mmCIF file of C-alpha atoms and ligand atoms in Angstrom:
data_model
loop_
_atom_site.group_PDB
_atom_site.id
_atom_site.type_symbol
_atom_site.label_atom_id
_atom_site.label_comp_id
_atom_site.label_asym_id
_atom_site.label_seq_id
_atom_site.Cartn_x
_atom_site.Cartn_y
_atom_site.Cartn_z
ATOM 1 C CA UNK A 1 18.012 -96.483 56.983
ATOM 2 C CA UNK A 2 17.845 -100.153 58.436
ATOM 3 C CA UNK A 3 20.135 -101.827 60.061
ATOM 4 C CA UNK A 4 21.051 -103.993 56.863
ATOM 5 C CA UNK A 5 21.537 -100.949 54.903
ATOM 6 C CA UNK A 6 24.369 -99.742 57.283
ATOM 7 C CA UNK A 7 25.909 -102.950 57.023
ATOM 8 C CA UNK A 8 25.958 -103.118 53.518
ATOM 9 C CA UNK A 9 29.722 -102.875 51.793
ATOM 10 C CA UNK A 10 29.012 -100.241 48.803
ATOM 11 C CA UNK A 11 29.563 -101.409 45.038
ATOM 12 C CA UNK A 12 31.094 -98.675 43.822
ATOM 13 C CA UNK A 13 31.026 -99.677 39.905
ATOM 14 C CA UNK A 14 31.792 -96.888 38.547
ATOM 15 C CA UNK A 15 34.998 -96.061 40.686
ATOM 16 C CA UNK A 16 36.229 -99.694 40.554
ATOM 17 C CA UNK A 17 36.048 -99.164 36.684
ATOM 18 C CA UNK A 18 37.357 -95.787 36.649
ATOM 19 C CA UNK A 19 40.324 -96.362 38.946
ATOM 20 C CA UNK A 20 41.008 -100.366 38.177
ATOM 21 C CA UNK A 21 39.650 -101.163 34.920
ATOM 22 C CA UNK A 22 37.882 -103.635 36.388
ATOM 23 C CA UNK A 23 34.460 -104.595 38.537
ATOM 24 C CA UNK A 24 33.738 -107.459 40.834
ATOM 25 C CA UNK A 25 30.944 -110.050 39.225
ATOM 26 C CA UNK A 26 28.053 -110.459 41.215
ATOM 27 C CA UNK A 27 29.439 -113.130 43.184
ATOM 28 C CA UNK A 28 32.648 -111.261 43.899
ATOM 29 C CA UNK A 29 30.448 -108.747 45.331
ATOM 30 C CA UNK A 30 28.667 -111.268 47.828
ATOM 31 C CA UNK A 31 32.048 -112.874 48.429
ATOM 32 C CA UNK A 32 33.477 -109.417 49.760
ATOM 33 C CA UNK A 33 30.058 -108.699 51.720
ATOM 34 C CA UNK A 34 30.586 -111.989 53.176
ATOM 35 C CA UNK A 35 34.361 -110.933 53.971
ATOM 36 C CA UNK A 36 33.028 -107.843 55.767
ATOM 37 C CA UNK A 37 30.463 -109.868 58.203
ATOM 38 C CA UNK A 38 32.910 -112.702 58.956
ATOM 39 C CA UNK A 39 35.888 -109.783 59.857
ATOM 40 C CA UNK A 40 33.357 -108.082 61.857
ATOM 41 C CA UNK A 41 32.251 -111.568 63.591
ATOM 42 C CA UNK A 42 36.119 -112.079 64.167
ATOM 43 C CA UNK A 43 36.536 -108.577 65.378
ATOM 44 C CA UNK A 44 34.762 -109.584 68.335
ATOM 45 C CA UNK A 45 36.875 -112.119 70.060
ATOM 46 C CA UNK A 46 40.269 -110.418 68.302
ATOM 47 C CA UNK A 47 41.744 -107.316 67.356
ATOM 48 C CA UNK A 48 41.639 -107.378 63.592
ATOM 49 C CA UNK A 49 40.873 -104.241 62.437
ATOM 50 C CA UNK A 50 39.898 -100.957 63.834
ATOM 51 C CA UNK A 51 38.294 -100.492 60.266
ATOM 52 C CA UNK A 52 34.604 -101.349 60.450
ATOM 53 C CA UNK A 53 32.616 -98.778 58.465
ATOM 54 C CA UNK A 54 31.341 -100.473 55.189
ATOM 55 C CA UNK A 55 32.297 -97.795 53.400
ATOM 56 C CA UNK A 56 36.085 -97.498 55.053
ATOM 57 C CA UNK A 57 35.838 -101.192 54.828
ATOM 58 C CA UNK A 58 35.762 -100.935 51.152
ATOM 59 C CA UNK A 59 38.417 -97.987 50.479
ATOM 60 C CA UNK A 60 40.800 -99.743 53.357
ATOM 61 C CA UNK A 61 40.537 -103.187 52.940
ATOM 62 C CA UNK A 62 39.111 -103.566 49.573
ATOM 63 C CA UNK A 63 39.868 -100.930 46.639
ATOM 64 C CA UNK A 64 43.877 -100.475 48.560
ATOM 65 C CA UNK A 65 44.411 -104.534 48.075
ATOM 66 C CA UNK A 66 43.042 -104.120 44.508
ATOM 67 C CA UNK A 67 44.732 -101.205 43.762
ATOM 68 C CA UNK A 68 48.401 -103.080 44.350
ATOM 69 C CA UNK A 69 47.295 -105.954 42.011
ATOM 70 C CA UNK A 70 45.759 -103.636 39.172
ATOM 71 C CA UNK A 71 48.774 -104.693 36.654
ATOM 72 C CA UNK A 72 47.314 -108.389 37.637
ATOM 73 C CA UNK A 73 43.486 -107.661 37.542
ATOM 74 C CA UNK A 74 43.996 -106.537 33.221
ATOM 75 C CA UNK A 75 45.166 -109.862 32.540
ATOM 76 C CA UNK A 76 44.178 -112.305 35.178
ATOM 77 C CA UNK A 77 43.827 -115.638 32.842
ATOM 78 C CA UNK A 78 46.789 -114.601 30.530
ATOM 79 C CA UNK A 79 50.403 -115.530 31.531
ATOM 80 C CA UNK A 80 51.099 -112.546 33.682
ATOM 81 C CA UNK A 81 53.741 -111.811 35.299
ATOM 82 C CA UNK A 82 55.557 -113.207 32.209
ATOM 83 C CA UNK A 83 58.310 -115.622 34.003
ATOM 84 C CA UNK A 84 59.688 -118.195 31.947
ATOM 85 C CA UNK A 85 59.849 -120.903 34.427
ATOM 86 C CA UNK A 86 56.177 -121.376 34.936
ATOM 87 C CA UNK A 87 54.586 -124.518 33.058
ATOM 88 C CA UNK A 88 51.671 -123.334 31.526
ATOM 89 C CA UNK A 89 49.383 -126.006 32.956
ATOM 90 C CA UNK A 90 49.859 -124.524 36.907
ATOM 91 C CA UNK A 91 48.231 -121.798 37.909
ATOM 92 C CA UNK A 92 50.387 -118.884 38.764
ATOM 93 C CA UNK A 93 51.027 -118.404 42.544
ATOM 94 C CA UNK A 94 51.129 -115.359 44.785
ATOM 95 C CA UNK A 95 52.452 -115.312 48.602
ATOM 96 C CA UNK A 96 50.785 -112.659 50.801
ATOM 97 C CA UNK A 97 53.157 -112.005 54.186
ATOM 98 C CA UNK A 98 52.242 -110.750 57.397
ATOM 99 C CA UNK A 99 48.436 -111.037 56.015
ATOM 100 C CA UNK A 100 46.818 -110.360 59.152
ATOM 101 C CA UNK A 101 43.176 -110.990 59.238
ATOM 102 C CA UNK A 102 43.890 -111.326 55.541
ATOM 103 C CA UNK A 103 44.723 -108.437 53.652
ATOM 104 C CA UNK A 104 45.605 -107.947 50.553
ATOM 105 C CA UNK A 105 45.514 -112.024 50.103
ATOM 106 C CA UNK A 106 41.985 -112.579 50.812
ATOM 107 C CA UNK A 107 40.034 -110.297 48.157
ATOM 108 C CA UNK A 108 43.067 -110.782 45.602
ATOM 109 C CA UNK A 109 42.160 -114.725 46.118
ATOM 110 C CA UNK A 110 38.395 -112.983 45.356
ATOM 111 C CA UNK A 111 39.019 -110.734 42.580
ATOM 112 C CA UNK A 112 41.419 -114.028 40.860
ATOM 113 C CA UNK A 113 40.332 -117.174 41.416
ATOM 114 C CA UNK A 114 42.652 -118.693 39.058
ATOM 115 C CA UNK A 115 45.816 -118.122 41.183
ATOM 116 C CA UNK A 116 46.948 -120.355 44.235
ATOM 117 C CA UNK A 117 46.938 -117.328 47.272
ATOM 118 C CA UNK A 118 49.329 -118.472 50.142
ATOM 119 C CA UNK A 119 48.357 -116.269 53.111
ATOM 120 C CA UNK A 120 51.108 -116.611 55.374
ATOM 121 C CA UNK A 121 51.609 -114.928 59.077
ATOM 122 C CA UNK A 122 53.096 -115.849 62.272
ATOM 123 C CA UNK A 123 50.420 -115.559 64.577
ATOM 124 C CA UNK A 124 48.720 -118.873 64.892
ATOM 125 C CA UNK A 125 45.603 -117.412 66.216
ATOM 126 C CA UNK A 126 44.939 -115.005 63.391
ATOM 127 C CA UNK A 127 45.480 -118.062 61.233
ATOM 128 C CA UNK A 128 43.076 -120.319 62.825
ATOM 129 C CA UNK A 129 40.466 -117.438 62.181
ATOM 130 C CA UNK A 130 41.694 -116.644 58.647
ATOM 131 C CA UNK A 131 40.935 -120.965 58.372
ATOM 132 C CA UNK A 132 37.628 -120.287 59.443
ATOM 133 C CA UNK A 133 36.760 -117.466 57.663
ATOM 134 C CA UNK A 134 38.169 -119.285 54.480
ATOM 135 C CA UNK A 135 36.154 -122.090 54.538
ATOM 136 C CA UNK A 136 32.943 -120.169 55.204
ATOM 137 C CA UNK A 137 33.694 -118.079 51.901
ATOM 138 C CA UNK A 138 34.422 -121.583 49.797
ATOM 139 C CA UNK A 139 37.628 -119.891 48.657
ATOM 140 C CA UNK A 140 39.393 -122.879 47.340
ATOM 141 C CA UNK A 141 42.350 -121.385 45.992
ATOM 142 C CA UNK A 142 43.751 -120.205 49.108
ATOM 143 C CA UNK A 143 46.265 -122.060 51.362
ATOM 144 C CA UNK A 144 47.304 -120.752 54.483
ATOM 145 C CA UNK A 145 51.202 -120.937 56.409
ATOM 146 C CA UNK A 146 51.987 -120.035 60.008
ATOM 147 C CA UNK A 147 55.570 -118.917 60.430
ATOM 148 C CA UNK A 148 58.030 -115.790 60.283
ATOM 149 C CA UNK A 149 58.750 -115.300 57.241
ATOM 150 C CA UNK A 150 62.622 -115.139 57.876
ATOM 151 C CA UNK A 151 62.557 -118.789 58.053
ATOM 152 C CA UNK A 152 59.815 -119.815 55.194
ATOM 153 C CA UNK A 153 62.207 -117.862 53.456
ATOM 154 C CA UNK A 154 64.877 -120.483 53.204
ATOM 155 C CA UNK A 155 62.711 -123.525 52.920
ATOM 156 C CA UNK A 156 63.161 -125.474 49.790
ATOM 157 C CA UNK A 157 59.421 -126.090 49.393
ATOM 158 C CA UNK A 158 58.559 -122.071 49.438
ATOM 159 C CA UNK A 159 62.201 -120.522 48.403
ATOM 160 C CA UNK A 160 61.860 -119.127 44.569
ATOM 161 C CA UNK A 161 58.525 -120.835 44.286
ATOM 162 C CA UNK A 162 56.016 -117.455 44.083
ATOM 163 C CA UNK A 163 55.117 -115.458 40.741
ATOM 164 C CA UNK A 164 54.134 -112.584 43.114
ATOM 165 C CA UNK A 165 54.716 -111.730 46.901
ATOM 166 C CA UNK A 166 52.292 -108.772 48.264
ATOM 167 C CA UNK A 167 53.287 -107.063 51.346
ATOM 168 C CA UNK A 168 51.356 -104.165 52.973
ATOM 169 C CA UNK A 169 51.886 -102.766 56.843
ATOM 170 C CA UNK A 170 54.525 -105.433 57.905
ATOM 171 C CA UNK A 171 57.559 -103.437 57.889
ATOM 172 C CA UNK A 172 59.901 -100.679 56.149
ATOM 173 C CA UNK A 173 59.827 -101.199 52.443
ATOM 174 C CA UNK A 174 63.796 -102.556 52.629
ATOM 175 C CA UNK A 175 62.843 -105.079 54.770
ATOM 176 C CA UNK A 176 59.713 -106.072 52.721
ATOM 177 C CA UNK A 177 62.066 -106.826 50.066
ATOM 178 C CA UNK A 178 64.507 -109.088 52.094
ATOM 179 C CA UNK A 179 60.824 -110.558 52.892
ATOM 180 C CA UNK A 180 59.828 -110.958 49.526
ATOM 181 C CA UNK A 181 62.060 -111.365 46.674
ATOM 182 C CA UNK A 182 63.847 -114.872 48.136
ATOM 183 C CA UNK A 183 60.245 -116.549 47.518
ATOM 184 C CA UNK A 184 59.968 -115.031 44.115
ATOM 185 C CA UNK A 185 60.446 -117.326 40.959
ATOM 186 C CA UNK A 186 63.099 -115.887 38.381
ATOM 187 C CA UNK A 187 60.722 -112.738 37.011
ATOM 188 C CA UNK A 188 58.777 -112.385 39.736
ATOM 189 C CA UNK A 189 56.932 -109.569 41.194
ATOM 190 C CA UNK A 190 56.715 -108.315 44.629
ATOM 191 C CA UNK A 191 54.381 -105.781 45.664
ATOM 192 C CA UNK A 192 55.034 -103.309 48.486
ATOM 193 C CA UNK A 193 52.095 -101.515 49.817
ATOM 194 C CA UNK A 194 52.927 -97.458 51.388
ATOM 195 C CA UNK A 195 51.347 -94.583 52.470
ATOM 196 C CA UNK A 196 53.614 -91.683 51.399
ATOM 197 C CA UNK A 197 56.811 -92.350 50.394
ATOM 198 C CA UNK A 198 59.812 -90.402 49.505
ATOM 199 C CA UNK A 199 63.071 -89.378 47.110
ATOM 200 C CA UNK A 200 65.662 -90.809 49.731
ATOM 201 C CA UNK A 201 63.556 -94.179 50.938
ATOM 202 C CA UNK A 202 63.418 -94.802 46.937
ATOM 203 C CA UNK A 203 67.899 -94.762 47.334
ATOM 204 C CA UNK A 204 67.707 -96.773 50.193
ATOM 205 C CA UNK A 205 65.478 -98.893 48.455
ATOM 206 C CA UNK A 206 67.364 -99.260 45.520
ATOM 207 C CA UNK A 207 70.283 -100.480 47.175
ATOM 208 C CA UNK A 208 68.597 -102.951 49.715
ATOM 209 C CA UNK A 209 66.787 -104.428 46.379
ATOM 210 C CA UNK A 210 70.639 -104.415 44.545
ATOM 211 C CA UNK A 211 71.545 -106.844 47.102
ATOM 212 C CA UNK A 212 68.338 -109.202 46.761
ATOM 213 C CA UNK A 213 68.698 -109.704 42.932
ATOM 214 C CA UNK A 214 66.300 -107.052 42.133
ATOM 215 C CA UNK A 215 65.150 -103.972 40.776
ATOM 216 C CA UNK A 216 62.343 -101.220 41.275
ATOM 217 C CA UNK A 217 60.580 -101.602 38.348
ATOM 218 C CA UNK A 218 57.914 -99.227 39.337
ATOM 219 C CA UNK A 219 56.448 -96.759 41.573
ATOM 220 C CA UNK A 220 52.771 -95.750 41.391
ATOM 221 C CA UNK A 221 51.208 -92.939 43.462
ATOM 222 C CA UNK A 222 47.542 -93.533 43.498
ATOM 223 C CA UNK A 223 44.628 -91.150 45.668
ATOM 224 C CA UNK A 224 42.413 -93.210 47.603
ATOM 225 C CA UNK A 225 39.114 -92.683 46.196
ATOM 226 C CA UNK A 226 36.889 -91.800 49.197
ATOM 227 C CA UNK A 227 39.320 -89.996 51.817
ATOM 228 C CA UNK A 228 41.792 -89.106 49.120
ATOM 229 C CA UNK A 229 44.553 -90.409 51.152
ATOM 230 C CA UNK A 230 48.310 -90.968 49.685
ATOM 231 C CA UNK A 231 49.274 -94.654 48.802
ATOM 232 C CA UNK A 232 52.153 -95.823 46.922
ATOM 233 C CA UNK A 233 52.602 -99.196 45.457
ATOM 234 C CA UNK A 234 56.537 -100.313 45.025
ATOM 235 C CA UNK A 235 56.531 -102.899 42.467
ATOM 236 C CA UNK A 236 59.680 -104.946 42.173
ATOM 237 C CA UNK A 237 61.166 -107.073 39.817
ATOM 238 C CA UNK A 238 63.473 -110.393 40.447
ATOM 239 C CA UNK A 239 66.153 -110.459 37.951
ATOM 240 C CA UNK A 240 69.136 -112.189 39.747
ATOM 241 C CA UNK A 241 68.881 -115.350 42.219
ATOM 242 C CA UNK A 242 68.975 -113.876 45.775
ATOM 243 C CA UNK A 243 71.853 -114.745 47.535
ATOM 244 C CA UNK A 244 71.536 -117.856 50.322
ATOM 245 C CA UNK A 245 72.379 -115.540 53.155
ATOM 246 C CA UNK A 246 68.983 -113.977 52.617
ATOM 247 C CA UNK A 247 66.372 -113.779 54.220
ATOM 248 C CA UNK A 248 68.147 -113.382 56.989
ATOM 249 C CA UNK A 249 67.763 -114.968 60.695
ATOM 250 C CA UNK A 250 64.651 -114.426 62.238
ATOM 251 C CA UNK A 251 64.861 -110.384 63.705
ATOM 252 C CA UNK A 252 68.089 -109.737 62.196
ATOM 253 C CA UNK A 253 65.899 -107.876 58.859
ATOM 254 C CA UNK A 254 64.400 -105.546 61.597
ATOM 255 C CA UNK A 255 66.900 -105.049 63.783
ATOM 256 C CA UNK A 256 69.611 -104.136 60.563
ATOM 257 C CA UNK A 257 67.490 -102.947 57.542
ATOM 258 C CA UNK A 258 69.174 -103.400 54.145
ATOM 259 C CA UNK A 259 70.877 -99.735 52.997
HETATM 260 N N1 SAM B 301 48.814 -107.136 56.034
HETATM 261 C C1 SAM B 301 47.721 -106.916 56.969
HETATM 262 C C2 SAM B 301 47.022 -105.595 56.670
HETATM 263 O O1 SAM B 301 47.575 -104.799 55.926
HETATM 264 O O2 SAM B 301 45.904 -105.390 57.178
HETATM 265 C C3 SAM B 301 48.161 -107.015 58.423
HETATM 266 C C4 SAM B 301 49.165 -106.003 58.873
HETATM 267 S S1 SAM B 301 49.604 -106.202 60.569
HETATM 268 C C5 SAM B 301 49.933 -104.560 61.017
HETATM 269 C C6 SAM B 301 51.199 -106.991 60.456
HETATM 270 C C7 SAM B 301 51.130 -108.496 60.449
HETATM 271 O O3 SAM B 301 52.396 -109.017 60.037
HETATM 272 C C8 SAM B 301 50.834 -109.082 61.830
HETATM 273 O O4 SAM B 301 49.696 -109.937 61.730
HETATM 274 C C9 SAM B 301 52.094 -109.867 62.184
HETATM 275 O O5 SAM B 301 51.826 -111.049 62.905
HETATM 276 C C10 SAM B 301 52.698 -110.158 60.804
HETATM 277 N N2 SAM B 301 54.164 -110.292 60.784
HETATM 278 C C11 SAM B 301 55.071 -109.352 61.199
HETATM 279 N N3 SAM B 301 56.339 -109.785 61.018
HETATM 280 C C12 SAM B 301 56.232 -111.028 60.466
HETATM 281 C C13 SAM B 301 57.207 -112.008 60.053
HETATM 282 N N4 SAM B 301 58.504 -111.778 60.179
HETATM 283 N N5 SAM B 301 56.748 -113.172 59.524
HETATM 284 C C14 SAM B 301 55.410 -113.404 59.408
HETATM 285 N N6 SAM B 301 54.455 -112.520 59.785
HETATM 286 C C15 SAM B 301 54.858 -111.354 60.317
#
């Protein structure tokens, strides 16, 4: 096997059908090859990701950021998630948090380029990089934000202005939804991405989410397809306005977790 060979991210066609209902085009594929080499370029001035296998590189990064957006990927043109509010001629938004070196936001802005992806994290040097590595895959419908997102949280411009929020290895799932469901739009959909999850975090949930003007619409237990690792995806739903007070000052989420 060459060299290129073992740094080749698989296509997997059959799984990505099997599992998603769905399969990258042929320039989706090159887009998430070029994702791979540009991560593993980055990886060598900072610490993105101790995932660097092509083939854990795909299950990891690529299939598990998929896999949360699946009710997304059946309908990506139509007017999912069906909120009201949005004017037909925008595209429909979606607000990745604590994105990291870009994940899920960066192959979601892959896998649908007709959404506006907001990749937002408080590290300014991670974001620099994620600038880089944007331009370099012509993603146009990304924008990126540096901040905690305790304070984008209560900024007019950002504040119930999301169809979707994604969140995956930021912080307990009752925090992700203080996180999350202020930026939602009336209807919207926030995504929570777990490893295993049980009975009693679903009742904490439930009443952290209570609070927030939500509700757990649904939670999907999915095999990874390689390693057969647990993941869970929490999806929930905005059906109240969340009150001012929330999110809360920068910390204060962590340090007192919604119960
Ligand atoms: N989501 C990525 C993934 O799954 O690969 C990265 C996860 S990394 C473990 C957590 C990221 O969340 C870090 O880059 C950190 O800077 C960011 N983060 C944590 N708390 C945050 C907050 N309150 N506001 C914005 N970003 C935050």
């Amino acid at each position: 096997m060459t060299n290129d060979k073992l740094h080749l991210v698989p296509e997997m066609s059959e799984i990505w059908q099997q599992t998603l209902n769905w399969q990258p085009t042929a320039q989706q594929q090159v887009q998430f090859q070029q994702l791979y080499e540009l991560i593993l370029e980055g990886n060598r001035q900072l610490n993105l990701t101790r995932i660097t296998d092509p083939q854990e590189f795909w299950e990891k990064h690529l299939w598990d950021s998929l896999r949360g957006i699946a009710p997304l990927l059946s309908s990506p043109s139509s007017t999912y998630p069906p909120v009201g509010e949005r004017s037909r001629t925008t595209s429909p938004s979606l607000i990745d948090i604590g994105t990291g070196a870009g994940f899920p936001g960066i192959p979601t802005a892959i896998a649908l380029p007709h959404w506006t992806v907001s990749l937002l994290d408080s590290t300014r040097k991670k974001m620099t990089f994620l600038e880089k590595m944007l331009s370099a895959l012509a993603l146009t419908n990304t924008k990126t934000l540096t901040g905690r997102v305790e304070e984008i949280g209560q900024q007019n411009q950002h504040r119930q202005n999301y169809d979707v929020a994604l969140v995956r290895a930021v912080a307990t799932a009752s925090v992700c939804a203080e996180y999350t469901l202020p930026l939602l739009k009336p209807n919207g959909l926030a995504i929570i991405y777990r490893g295993n999850w049980t009975e009693e975090e679903t009742t904490t949930l439930q009443n952290a989410v209570k609070q927030l003007g939500g509700v757990i619409e649904a939670i999907a237990q999915f095999t990874t397809p390689v390693s057969t690792s647990i993941r869970h995806y929490l999806y929930l739903r905005k059906v109240a306005t969340t009150p001012v007070k929330f999110p809360r000052a920068t910390g204060v989420p962590v340090q007192k977790p919604l119960s």
